Short mmCIF file of N, CA and C in Angstrom, two decimals:
data_model
loop_
_atom_site.label_atom_id
_atom_site.label_comp_id
_atom_site.label_asym_id
_atom_site.label_seq_id
_atom_site.Cartn_x
_atom_site.Cartn_y
_atom_site.Cartn_z
N ILE A 16 -113.83 -33.15 12.84
CA ILE A 16 -113.69 -31.85 13.93
C ILE A 16 -112.90 -30.76 13.81
N THR A 17 -112.16 -30.37 12.78
CA THR A 17 -111.34 -29.57 12.12
C THR A 17 -112.37 -28.55 11.64
N HIS A 18 -113.60 -29.02 10.85
CA HIS A 18 -114.06 -28.42 9.97
C HIS A 18 -115.43 -28.22 10.43
N ARG A 19 -115.26 -28.23 11.55
CA ARG A 19 -116.82 -27.76 12.35
C ARG A 19 -115.92 -26.55 13.15
N ILE A 20 -114.70 -26.59 13.45
CA ILE A 20 -114.32 -25.08 13.89
C ILE A 20 -113.35 -24.33 13.23
N GLY A 21 -113.52 -25.10 11.96
CA GLY A 21 -112.43 -24.03 11.08
C GLY A 21 -110.88 -24.03 11.35
N ILE A 22 -110.35 -24.83 11.31
CA ILE A 22 -109.40 -25.15 11.41
C ILE A 22 -108.45 -26.52 10.58
N PRO A 23 -107.87 -26.22 9.85
CA PRO A 23 -106.57 -27.26 9.02
C PRO A 23 -106.21 -28.03 9.85
N ALA A 24 -105.94 -29.18 9.48
CA ALA A 24 -105.26 -30.33 10.30
C ALA A 24 -103.97 -30.76 9.19
N THR A 25 -103.06 -30.98 9.56
CA THR A 25 -101.95 -31.83 9.51
C THR A 25 -101.96 -33.40 10.32
N PHE A 26 -101.99 -33.97 9.50
CA PHE A 26 -101.95 -35.66 9.34
C PHE A 26 -100.51 -35.97 9.72
N ALA A 27 -99.56 -36.72 10.52
CA ALA A 27 -98.81 -37.88 10.68
C ALA A 27 -99.28 -39.09 10.46
N VAL A 28 -98.83 -39.43 9.16
CA VAL A 28 -99.00 -40.79 8.42
C VAL A 28 -97.81 -41.11 8.50
N ILE A 29 -98.51 -42.87 7.89
CA ILE A 29 -97.35 -43.98 8.15
C ILE A 29 -97.68 -44.71 6.65
N PRO A 30 -96.52 -44.29 5.56
CA PRO A 30 -96.88 -45.19 4.19
C PRO A 30 -97.28 -46.21 4.63
N SER A 31 -96.41 -47.31 4.78
CA SER A 31 -96.45 -48.41 5.01
C SER A 31 -97.89 -49.44 5.63
N HIS A 32 -98.65 -48.52 6.26
CA HIS A 32 -100.09 -48.81 6.51
C HIS A 32 -101.13 -48.48 5.75
N LEU A 33 -101.45 -47.75 5.43
CA LEU A 33 -102.03 -46.49 4.14
C LEU A 33 -102.66 -47.77 3.18
N SER A 34 -103.92 -48.40 3.28
CA SER A 34 -104.59 -48.61 2.25
C SER A 34 -105.07 -47.84 1.13
N ASN A 35 -105.26 -48.29 0.42
CA ASN A 35 -106.11 -47.64 -0.90
C ASN A 35 -107.29 -46.11 -0.17
N GLU A 36 -107.96 -47.05 0.77
CA GLU A 36 -109.35 -46.30 0.98
C GLU A 36 -108.80 -45.32 2.33
N ILE A 37 -107.78 -45.74 2.86
CA ILE A 37 -107.07 -44.35 3.45
C ILE A 37 -106.51 -43.31 2.72
N ALA A 38 -105.55 -44.13 1.94
CA ALA A 38 -104.50 -43.21 0.10
C ALA A 38 -106.13 -41.96 -0.05
N ASP A 39 -107.51 -42.56 -0.21
CA ASP A 39 -108.30 -42.04 -1.44
C ASP A 39 -108.88 -41.08 -0.24
N THR A 40 -108.69 -40.99 1.45
CA THR A 40 -109.35 -40.08 1.89
C THR A 40 -108.19 -38.88 2.47
N LEU A 41 -107.14 -39.63 2.01
CA LEU A 41 -106.16 -38.43 1.97
C LEU A 41 -105.93 -37.55 0.94
N ARG A 42 -106.21 -38.03 0.19
CA ARG A 42 -106.51 -37.00 -1.42
C ARG A 42 -107.37 -35.67 -0.73
N SER A 43 -108.43 -36.84 -0.87
CA SER A 43 -109.41 -35.89 -0.83
C SER A 43 -109.37 -34.43 0.72
N TRP A 44 -108.91 -35.12 1.39
CA TRP A 44 -108.37 -34.30 2.39
C TRP A 44 -107.80 -33.61 1.82
N GLN A 45 -106.90 -33.37 1.37
CA GLN A 45 -105.26 -32.59 1.38
C GLN A 45 -105.91 -31.60 -0.11
N GLN A 46 -107.32 -31.86 -1.16
CA GLN A 46 -107.60 -31.25 -1.77
C GLN A 46 -108.21 -29.68 -0.89
N GLU A 47 -108.84 -30.11 0.27
CA GLU A 47 -109.80 -29.41 1.17
C GLU A 47 -108.66 -28.60 1.88
N GLY A 48 -107.17 -28.52 1.73
CA GLY A 48 -106.65 -27.89 2.45
C GLY A 48 -105.58 -28.28 3.85
N TYR A 49 -105.71 -30.14 4.39
CA TYR A 49 -105.12 -30.40 4.89
C TYR A 49 -103.81 -30.84 4.60
N GLY A 50 -103.15 -31.23 5.79
CA GLY A 50 -101.29 -31.21 4.98
C GLY A 50 -101.12 -32.81 5.68
N ILE A 51 -100.11 -33.54 5.39
CA ILE A 51 -99.38 -35.24 5.37
C ILE A 51 -97.50 -34.62 6.24
N ALA A 52 -97.54 -35.32 7.02
CA ALA A 52 -96.33 -34.77 8.12
C ALA A 52 -95.70 -36.76 7.84
N ILE A 53 -94.95 -36.56 8.13
CA ILE A 53 -93.96 -37.84 8.49
C ILE A 53 -93.75 -38.14 9.09
N HIS A 54 -93.93 -39.37 9.32
CA HIS A 54 -94.70 -40.25 10.59
C HIS A 54 -93.45 -42.10 10.51
N GLY A 55 -92.63 -41.92 9.88
CA GLY A 55 -91.68 -42.96 9.46
C GLY A 55 -92.11 -43.97 8.44
N TYR A 56 -91.45 -44.70 7.58
CA TYR A 56 -92.32 -45.23 6.46
C TYR A 56 -93.08 -46.62 7.11
N ASN A 57 -92.41 -46.98 8.27
CA ASN A 57 -92.74 -48.53 9.22
C ASN A 57 -93.73 -48.25 10.98
N HIS A 58 -93.11 -47.11 11.15
CA HIS A 58 -94.07 -47.23 12.55
C HIS A 58 -92.50 -47.63 13.52
N ASP A 59 -91.78 -47.50 12.71
CA ASP A 59 -89.89 -48.99 13.65
C ASP A 59 -89.18 -47.37 14.93
N SER A 60 -89.00 -47.77 15.76
CA SER A 60 -88.22 -46.84 16.56
C SER A 60 -86.85 -47.10 16.13
N TRP A 61 -86.81 -45.70 15.66
CA TRP A 61 -85.49 -44.85 14.85
C TRP A 61 -84.35 -44.59 16.26
N LYS A 62 -85.03 -44.81 17.15
CA LYS A 62 -84.08 -44.66 18.79
C LYS A 62 -82.38 -44.90 18.09
N SER A 63 -81.97 -46.34 17.92
CA SER A 63 -80.94 -46.45 18.03
C SER A 63 -79.88 -46.33 16.17
N TRP A 64 -81.21 -45.78 15.63
CA TRP A 64 -80.33 -45.43 14.21
C TRP A 64 -79.49 -44.83 14.03
N SER A 65 -79.00 -44.77 12.77
CA SER A 65 -77.82 -43.58 12.32
C SER A 65 -78.51 -42.95 11.35
N SER A 66 -77.46 -41.85 11.20
CA SER A 66 -78.61 -40.68 10.42
C SER A 66 -78.87 -41.46 9.22
N ASP A 67 -77.63 -41.92 8.73
CA ASP A 67 -77.85 -42.13 7.36
C ASP A 67 -79.74 -43.38 7.74
N MET A 68 -79.78 -44.43 8.44
CA MET A 68 -80.97 -45.22 8.14
C MET A 68 -82.58 -44.03 8.66
N VAL A 69 -82.39 -43.46 9.81
CA VAL A 69 -83.11 -41.93 9.21
C VAL A 69 -83.30 -41.19 7.92
N THR A 70 -82.29 -41.22 7.06
CA THR A 70 -82.61 -40.45 6.22
C THR A 70 -82.85 -41.40 4.99
N ALA A 71 -83.19 -42.54 5.28
CA ALA A 71 -83.23 -43.67 4.33
C ALA A 71 -84.86 -43.87 4.39
N ASP A 72 -85.38 -43.94 5.81
CA ASP A 72 -86.64 -44.19 5.80
C ASP A 72 -87.30 -43.37 5.21
N LEU A 73 -86.99 -41.89 5.46
CA LEU A 73 -87.94 -40.74 4.97
C LEU A 73 -87.79 -40.63 3.84
N HIS A 74 -86.99 -41.20 2.94
CA HIS A 74 -86.98 -41.35 1.36
C HIS A 74 -87.86 -42.30 1.03
N ALA A 75 -87.99 -43.43 1.63
CA ALA A 75 -89.09 -44.38 1.68
C ALA A 75 -90.26 -44.29 1.88
N ARG A 76 -90.47 -43.27 2.76
CA ARG A 76 -91.49 -42.62 2.69
C ARG A 76 -92.11 -42.03 2.10
N GLU A 77 -91.44 -40.80 1.51
CA GLU A 77 -91.93 -39.40 0.31
C GLU A 77 -92.35 -40.52 -1.37
N LYS A 78 -91.32 -41.69 -1.53
CA LYS A 78 -91.68 -41.85 -2.82
C LYS A 78 -92.93 -43.07 -2.38
N ARG A 79 -93.36 -43.21 -1.43
CA ARG A 79 -94.92 -43.92 -1.16
C ARG A 79 -95.58 -43.02 -0.88
N ILE A 80 -95.82 -42.13 -0.14
CA ILE A 80 -96.52 -40.91 -0.57
C ILE A 80 -96.71 -40.91 -1.51
N ARG A 81 -95.52 -40.46 -2.53
CA ARG A 81 -95.85 -39.63 -4.23
C ARG A 81 -96.50 -41.22 -5.35
N GLU A 82 -96.35 -42.98 -4.27
CA GLU A 82 -96.53 -43.70 -5.86
C GLU A 82 -98.38 -42.99 -5.22
N LEU A 83 -99.04 -43.22 -3.79
CA LEU A 83 -100.21 -43.02 -3.50
C LEU A 83 -100.79 -41.74 -3.80
N GLY A 84 -100.46 -41.18 -4.49
CA GLY A 84 -100.81 -39.40 -5.03
C GLY A 84 -101.08 -39.05 -4.79
N LEU A 85 -100.64 -38.61 -3.15
CA LEU A 85 -100.35 -37.74 -2.10
C LEU A 85 -98.93 -36.70 -1.85
N GLN A 86 -99.73 -35.32 -1.38
CA GLN A 86 -98.80 -34.56 -1.60
C GLN A 86 -97.62 -33.92 -0.53
N THR A 87 -96.18 -33.94 -0.61
CA THR A 87 -95.78 -34.12 -0.06
C THR A 87 -94.67 -32.76 0.05
N ASP A 88 -95.89 -31.71 0.32
CA ASP A 88 -95.10 -30.24 0.53
C ASP A 88 -94.98 -29.55 2.17
N ILE A 89 -95.55 -31.18 3.03
CA ILE A 89 -95.25 -31.15 4.54
C ILE A 89 -94.11 -30.85 4.91
N LYS A 90 -93.26 -30.18 5.54
CA LYS A 90 -91.75 -30.13 5.63
C LYS A 90 -91.54 -30.91 7.03
N TYR A 91 -92.63 -31.57 8.12
CA TYR A 91 -92.42 -31.56 9.12
C TYR A 91 -91.99 -33.54 9.54
N VAL A 92 -91.52 -33.43 10.74
CA VAL A 92 -91.47 -35.07 10.65
C VAL A 92 -91.80 -35.61 12.73
N VAL A 93 -92.53 -36.32 12.61
CA VAL A 93 -92.72 -36.86 13.67
C VAL A 93 -92.09 -38.01 14.25
N PRO A 94 -91.20 -37.99 14.43
CA PRO A 94 -90.56 -39.56 14.67
C PRO A 94 -91.41 -40.23 15.64
N PRO A 95 -91.26 -41.62 15.03
CA PRO A 95 -91.61 -42.82 15.32
C PRO A 95 -91.81 -42.93 17.13
N HIS A 96 -92.30 -43.21 18.01
CA HIS A 96 -91.68 -43.64 19.85
C HIS A 96 -91.55 -42.29 20.15
N ALA A 97 -91.36 -41.20 19.85
CA ALA A 97 -91.13 -40.40 20.30
C ALA A 97 -89.64 -39.59 20.19
N CYS A 98 -88.62 -41.02 19.65
CA CYS A 98 -87.40 -40.67 19.60
C CYS A 98 -86.88 -39.56 19.45
N ASN A 99 -85.74 -39.17 19.66
CA ASN A 99 -85.02 -37.95 19.42
C ASN A 99 -83.66 -38.33 20.15
N THR A 100 -83.04 -38.61 19.22
CA THR A 100 -81.69 -38.48 18.99
C THR A 100 -80.55 -37.00 18.75
N ALA A 101 -79.45 -37.29 18.76
CA ALA A 101 -78.72 -36.98 17.54
C ALA A 101 -78.59 -36.83 16.14
N ALA A 102 -79.12 -38.32 16.32
CA ALA A 102 -78.74 -38.71 14.14
C ALA A 102 -79.83 -38.26 14.13
N ILE A 103 -80.93 -38.67 14.40
CA ILE A 103 -81.99 -38.40 13.88
C ILE A 103 -82.18 -36.78 13.59
N ARG A 104 -82.20 -35.82 14.72
CA ARG A 104 -81.85 -34.04 14.45
C ARG A 104 -81.10 -34.36 13.36
N GLN A 105 -80.05 -34.36 13.39
CA GLN A 105 -78.76 -34.66 11.80
C GLN A 105 -79.61 -35.03 10.64
N ALA A 106 -80.00 -35.91 10.61
CA ALA A 106 -81.01 -36.19 9.42
C ALA A 106 -81.78 -35.43 8.75
N ILE A 107 -82.89 -34.93 10.08
CA ILE A 107 -83.96 -34.59 9.87
C ILE A 107 -83.78 -33.03 8.93
N ARG A 108 -82.64 -32.35 9.76
CA ARG A 108 -82.24 -31.08 9.46
C ARG A 108 -81.47 -31.20 8.26
N HIS A 109 -80.65 -32.07 7.54
CA HIS A 109 -79.99 -32.73 5.99
C HIS A 109 -81.21 -32.78 5.72
N ALA A 110 -82.41 -33.22 5.19
CA ALA A 110 -83.10 -33.42 4.56
C ALA A 110 -84.44 -31.92 4.45
N GLY A 111 -83.46 -31.20 5.10
CA GLY A 111 -84.86 -29.59 5.13
C GLY A 111 -86.14 -30.05 5.96
N TYR A 112 -86.02 -30.70 6.84
CA TYR A 112 -87.92 -30.99 7.32
C TYR A 112 -87.56 -30.35 8.70
N ARG A 113 -88.40 -30.29 9.61
CA ARG A 113 -88.58 -29.26 10.75
C ARG A 113 -89.17 -30.99 11.59
N HIS A 114 -88.40 -30.89 12.96
CA HIS A 114 -88.42 -32.03 13.88
C HIS A 114 -89.83 -31.89 14.75
N ILE A 115 -90.95 -32.56 14.87
CA ILE A 115 -91.28 -32.57 16.14
C ILE A 115 -91.36 -33.37 17.08
N THR A 116 -90.88 -33.02 18.78
CA THR A 116 -91.14 -34.22 19.06
C THR A 116 -92.12 -34.77 19.82
N GLY A 117 -91.60 -35.48 20.79
CA GLY A 117 -93.21 -36.18 21.87
C GLY A 117 -93.29 -35.30 22.81
N ALA A 118 -92.29 -34.26 23.35
CA ALA A 118 -92.20 -33.56 24.25
C ALA A 118 -93.46 -33.13 25.13
N ASN A 119 -94.03 -32.43 26.11
CA ASN A 119 -95.37 -32.02 26.49
C ASN A 119 -94.44 -30.41 26.80
N ILE A 120 -94.23 -29.44 26.07
CA ILE A 120 -93.42 -28.49 25.61
C ILE A 120 -94.20 -27.44 24.96
N VAL A 121 -93.91 -25.92 25.37
CA VAL A 121 -94.21 -25.30 24.50
C VAL A 121 -93.34 -24.28 24.18
N ASN A 122 -92.98 -23.68 22.89
CA ASN A 122 -91.54 -23.38 23.16
C ASN A 122 -92.00 -22.41 21.95
N PRO A 123 -91.24 -21.35 22.65
CA PRO A 123 -91.82 -19.52 22.64
C PRO A 123 -90.86 -19.00 21.45
N ASP A 124 -89.83 -20.03 20.81
CA ASP A 124 -88.95 -19.63 19.87
C ASP A 124 -89.13 -20.18 18.50
N THR A 125 -89.67 -19.75 16.94
CA THR A 125 -90.25 -20.47 16.32
C THR A 125 -88.98 -20.54 15.33
N THR A 126 -88.39 -20.47 15.41
CA THR A 126 -87.39 -20.17 14.77
C THR A 126 -86.19 -21.90 14.83
N VAL A 127 -86.56 -22.61 16.48
CA VAL A 127 -86.28 -23.75 16.58
C VAL A 127 -86.54 -24.63 15.01
N PHE A 128 -85.92 -25.88 14.93
CA PHE A 128 -86.88 -27.16 14.59
C PHE A 128 -87.41 -28.20 15.72
N GLN A 129 -87.49 -27.96 16.74
CA GLN A 129 -88.24 -28.81 17.57
C GLN A 129 -89.24 -28.13 18.87
N TYR A 130 -90.32 -29.14 18.19
CA TYR A 130 -91.82 -28.62 18.68
C TYR A 130 -92.38 -29.34 19.78
N GLY A 131 -92.71 -29.05 20.32
CA GLY A 131 -93.74 -30.21 21.33
C GLY A 131 -94.86 -30.45 21.20
N ARG A 132 -95.95 -31.47 21.75
CA ARG A 132 -97.09 -31.90 21.52
C ARG A 132 -97.84 -31.61 22.73
N ILE A 133 -99.17 -31.34 22.65
CA ILE A 133 -99.78 -30.93 23.71
C ILE A 133 -101.17 -32.69 23.48
N TRP A 134 -101.10 -33.49 24.51
CA TRP A 134 -101.43 -35.08 24.00
C TRP A 134 -103.26 -34.48 24.58
N ILE A 135 -104.27 -35.33 23.68
CA ILE A 135 -105.19 -35.05 24.06
C ILE A 135 -105.82 -36.36 23.68
N GLY A 136 -105.98 -37.45 24.58
CA GLY A 136 -106.84 -38.51 24.81
C GLY A 136 -108.00 -38.79 25.27
N THR A 137 -108.50 -39.72 25.19
CA THR A 137 -110.02 -40.27 25.34
C THR A 137 -110.31 -39.78 27.30
N ASP A 138 -109.03 -40.38 27.77
CA ASP A 138 -109.02 -39.29 29.07
C ASP A 138 -108.78 -38.65 30.07
N VAL A 139 -109.10 -36.98 29.11
CA VAL A 139 -108.84 -36.09 29.29
C VAL A 139 -109.62 -35.69 31.11
N SER A 140 -109.45 -35.25 31.98
CA SER A 140 -109.72 -35.07 32.83
C SER A 140 -110.18 -33.25 33.17
N VAL A 141 -110.80 -32.84 34.01
CA VAL A 141 -111.29 -31.96 34.04
C VAL A 141 -110.28 -31.20 34.61
N ALA A 142 -109.23 -31.57 35.30
CA ALA A 142 -107.94 -31.17 35.69
C ALA A 142 -107.12 -31.06 34.70
N GLU A 143 -106.89 -32.01 33.43
CA GLU A 143 -106.48 -31.34 33.02
C GLU A 143 -106.59 -30.71 31.58
N MET A 144 -107.73 -30.99 31.75
CA MET A 144 -108.57 -29.71 30.81
C MET A 144 -108.05 -28.41 31.00
N GLN A 145 -108.50 -28.30 32.63
CA GLN A 145 -107.43 -26.65 33.12
C GLN A 145 -105.85 -26.74 32.84
N GLU A 146 -105.46 -27.67 33.23
CA GLU A 146 -103.92 -27.55 32.81
C GLU A 146 -103.47 -27.13 31.35
N ILE A 147 -104.23 -28.00 30.32
CA ILE A 147 -104.09 -27.13 28.59
C ILE A 147 -104.65 -26.29 28.92
N ARG A 148 -105.77 -25.19 29.55
CA ARG A 148 -105.68 -24.13 29.64
C ARG A 148 -105.18 -23.02 29.89
N GLU A 149 -104.08 -23.38 30.88
CA GLU A 149 -103.01 -22.96 31.35
C GLU A 149 -102.08 -22.69 30.36
N ILE A 150 -101.17 -24.19 29.90
CA ILE A 150 -100.50 -23.85 29.07
C ILE A 150 -100.67 -22.66 27.40
N LEU A 151 -101.98 -22.96 27.51
CA LEU A 151 -102.12 -22.80 26.32
C LEU A 151 -102.29 -20.77 26.65
N ALA A 152 -102.94 -20.92 27.70
CA ALA A 152 -103.06 -18.93 27.97
C ALA A 152 -101.09 -18.58 27.94
N LYS A 153 -100.51 -19.61 28.58
CA LYS A 153 -99.06 -18.83 28.91
C LYS A 153 -98.81 -19.00 27.79
N ALA A 154 -99.12 -19.73 26.31
CA ALA A 154 -97.90 -19.56 25.18
C ALA A 154 -98.69 -18.56 24.49
N TYR A 155 -100.52 -18.21 24.26
CA TYR A 155 -100.94 -17.03 24.15
C TYR A 155 -100.02 -16.25 24.41
N ALA A 156 -99.56 -15.60 25.55
CA ALA A 156 -98.89 -14.23 26.43
C ALA A 156 -97.74 -13.78 25.93
N GLU A 157 -97.14 -15.61 25.94
CA GLU A 157 -96.19 -15.24 24.91
C GLU A 157 -95.51 -15.31 23.62
N ARG A 158 -96.32 -15.11 22.60
CA ARG A 158 -96.82 -15.26 21.07
C ARG A 158 -95.78 -16.57 20.94
N ALA A 159 -95.89 -17.92 21.82
CA ALA A 159 -95.51 -18.98 20.99
C ALA A 159 -96.65 -20.10 20.62
N PHE A 160 -96.27 -21.27 20.23
CA PHE A 160 -97.07 -21.46 19.09
C PHE A 160 -97.40 -23.62 19.92
N VAL A 161 -98.40 -24.03 19.47
CA VAL A 161 -98.44 -25.04 20.19
C VAL A 161 -98.97 -25.92 19.19
N ILE A 162 -98.46 -27.51 19.50
CA ILE A 162 -99.16 -28.59 18.29
C ILE A 162 -99.66 -29.11 19.07
N PHE A 163 -100.99 -29.92 18.92
CA PHE A 163 -101.66 -30.97 19.30
C PHE A 163 -101.21 -32.25 19.17
N GLY A 164 -101.36 -33.30 20.07
CA GLY A 164 -101.58 -34.59 18.64
C GLY A 164 -102.16 -35.66 19.68
N THR A 165 -102.70 -36.44 19.06
CA THR A 165 -104.52 -37.46 19.32
C THR A 165 -103.84 -38.51 18.71
N HIS A 166 -103.84 -39.56 18.52
CA HIS A 166 -104.07 -40.63 17.69
C HIS A 166 -105.40 -41.52 17.62
N SER A 167 -105.21 -40.46 16.02
CA SER A 167 -107.03 -40.89 15.18
C SER A 167 -107.28 -41.56 15.15
N SER A 168 -106.13 -42.24 14.83
CA SER A 168 -106.13 -44.03 13.78
C SER A 168 -106.46 -44.82 14.79
N MET A 169 -106.16 -44.36 15.93
CA MET A 169 -106.44 -45.50 17.10
C MET A 169 -107.36 -45.41 17.63
N PRO A 170 -109.00 -45.94 17.60
CA PRO A 170 -110.19 -45.26 17.75
C PRO A 170 -110.31 -45.36 19.62
N GLY A 171 -110.07 -46.28 20.13
CA GLY A 171 -109.57 -46.21 21.78
C GLY A 171 -109.31 -45.37 22.30
N ALA A 172 -108.00 -44.45 21.93
CA ALA A 172 -106.99 -43.52 22.09
C ALA A 172 -107.60 -42.68 21.51
N PHE A 173 -108.77 -42.12 20.89
CA PHE A 173 -108.70 -40.82 20.26
C PHE A 173 -110.42 -40.78 21.12
N SER A 174 -110.43 -39.11 20.94
CA SER A 174 -111.77 -38.70 21.41
C SER A 174 -112.27 -37.38 21.13
N GLU A 175 -113.55 -37.25 19.93
CA GLU A 175 -113.03 -35.94 19.38
C GLU A 175 -113.75 -34.88 19.83
N GLU A 176 -114.46 -35.38 20.78
CA GLU A 176 -115.01 -34.56 21.68
C GLU A 176 -114.10 -33.86 22.56
N ALA A 177 -112.97 -33.84 23.15
CA ALA A 177 -111.86 -34.34 23.79
C ALA A 177 -111.19 -32.92 22.94
N THR A 178 -110.92 -33.67 21.98
CA THR A 178 -110.11 -32.64 20.86
C THR A 178 -111.06 -31.36 20.65
N ALA A 179 -111.83 -31.89 20.23
CA ALA A 179 -112.66 -30.33 19.87
C ALA A 179 -113.23 -29.54 20.98
N ALA A 180 -113.29 -30.09 21.85
CA ALA A 180 -113.34 -28.55 23.66
C ALA A 180 -111.49 -27.96 23.36
N VAL A 181 -110.45 -29.25 23.42
CA VAL A 181 -109.95 -28.34 23.49
C VAL A 181 -109.36 -27.05 22.21
N LEU A 182 -109.37 -27.85 20.81
CA LEU A 182 -109.33 -27.06 19.90
C LEU A 182 -110.57 -25.43 19.77
N GLN A 183 -111.48 -25.78 20.29
CA GLN A 183 -112.22 -24.69 20.28
C GLN A 183 -111.86 -23.55 21.55
N MET A 184 -111.28 -24.18 23.05
CA MET A 184 -110.23 -23.55 23.81
C MET A 184 -109.36 -21.99 23.46
N ALA A 185 -108.52 -23.28 22.50
CA ALA A 185 -107.69 -22.55 21.96
C ALA A 185 -108.18 -21.40 21.22
N LEU A 186 -108.95 -21.75 20.67
CA LEU A 186 -109.21 -20.03 19.88
C LEU A 186 -109.85 -19.23 20.17
N ASP A 187 -110.60 -19.83 21.31
CA ASP A 187 -111.42 -19.11 22.41
C ASP A 187 -110.87 -18.23 23.40
N ILE A 188 -109.30 -18.85 23.17
CA ILE A 188 -108.31 -17.66 23.73
C ILE A 188 -107.52 -16.56 23.28
N GLY A 189 -107.51 -17.08 21.69
CA GLY A 189 -107.02 -16.38 20.66
C GLY A 189 -106.14 -16.53 19.98
N PHE A 190 -105.32 -18.30 19.65
CA PHE A 190 -105.11 -18.70 19.17
C PHE A 190 -105.47 -18.74 17.16
N ARG A 191 -104.66 -18.26 16.39
CA ARG A 191 -104.83 -19.10 14.95
C ARG A 191 -103.96 -19.75 14.32
N PHE A 192 -104.57 -21.05 13.57
CA PHE A 192 -104.19 -22.21 13.04
C PHE A 192 -103.44 -21.74 11.54
N ILE A 193 -102.27 -22.21 11.15
CA ILE A 193 -101.55 -22.57 10.31
C ILE A 193 -101.76 -24.12 9.98
#
């Protein structure tokens, strides 16, 4: 999708779930300019975890990613299950990462560490596409940024067509992708 539209993607991966085949694919994508963000080592819920437990998970993830020969230069964390507690935020901040939340928000202040995601699934209706267009137009007018979320590793929850349509919509509005 992103190649057709010319947008570099960043994938939030779960290191304990990466087969050698998937790691090979991710390495080749990294050579093409794609990035890899953190999504927890095992995809365990961090909701009741202490800051030290989250930090240990972040370190285990970094170690495994390096063992697989993948780059670890993307400094974003997408906590599993959209968890967002003070302990999680503290661990992420202290590790030098930025936190991507599961909230459907548009944040006009790019200096904060929490970002929101607009979810694109298989069942995006015409009305929801119009809603996404309105969010994008508002974000663009306010010089804000937007992060899109999908579950591309879950074929039943991922729509290449809807994702391509939303990304093209953002380009048409005037967004540039980083």
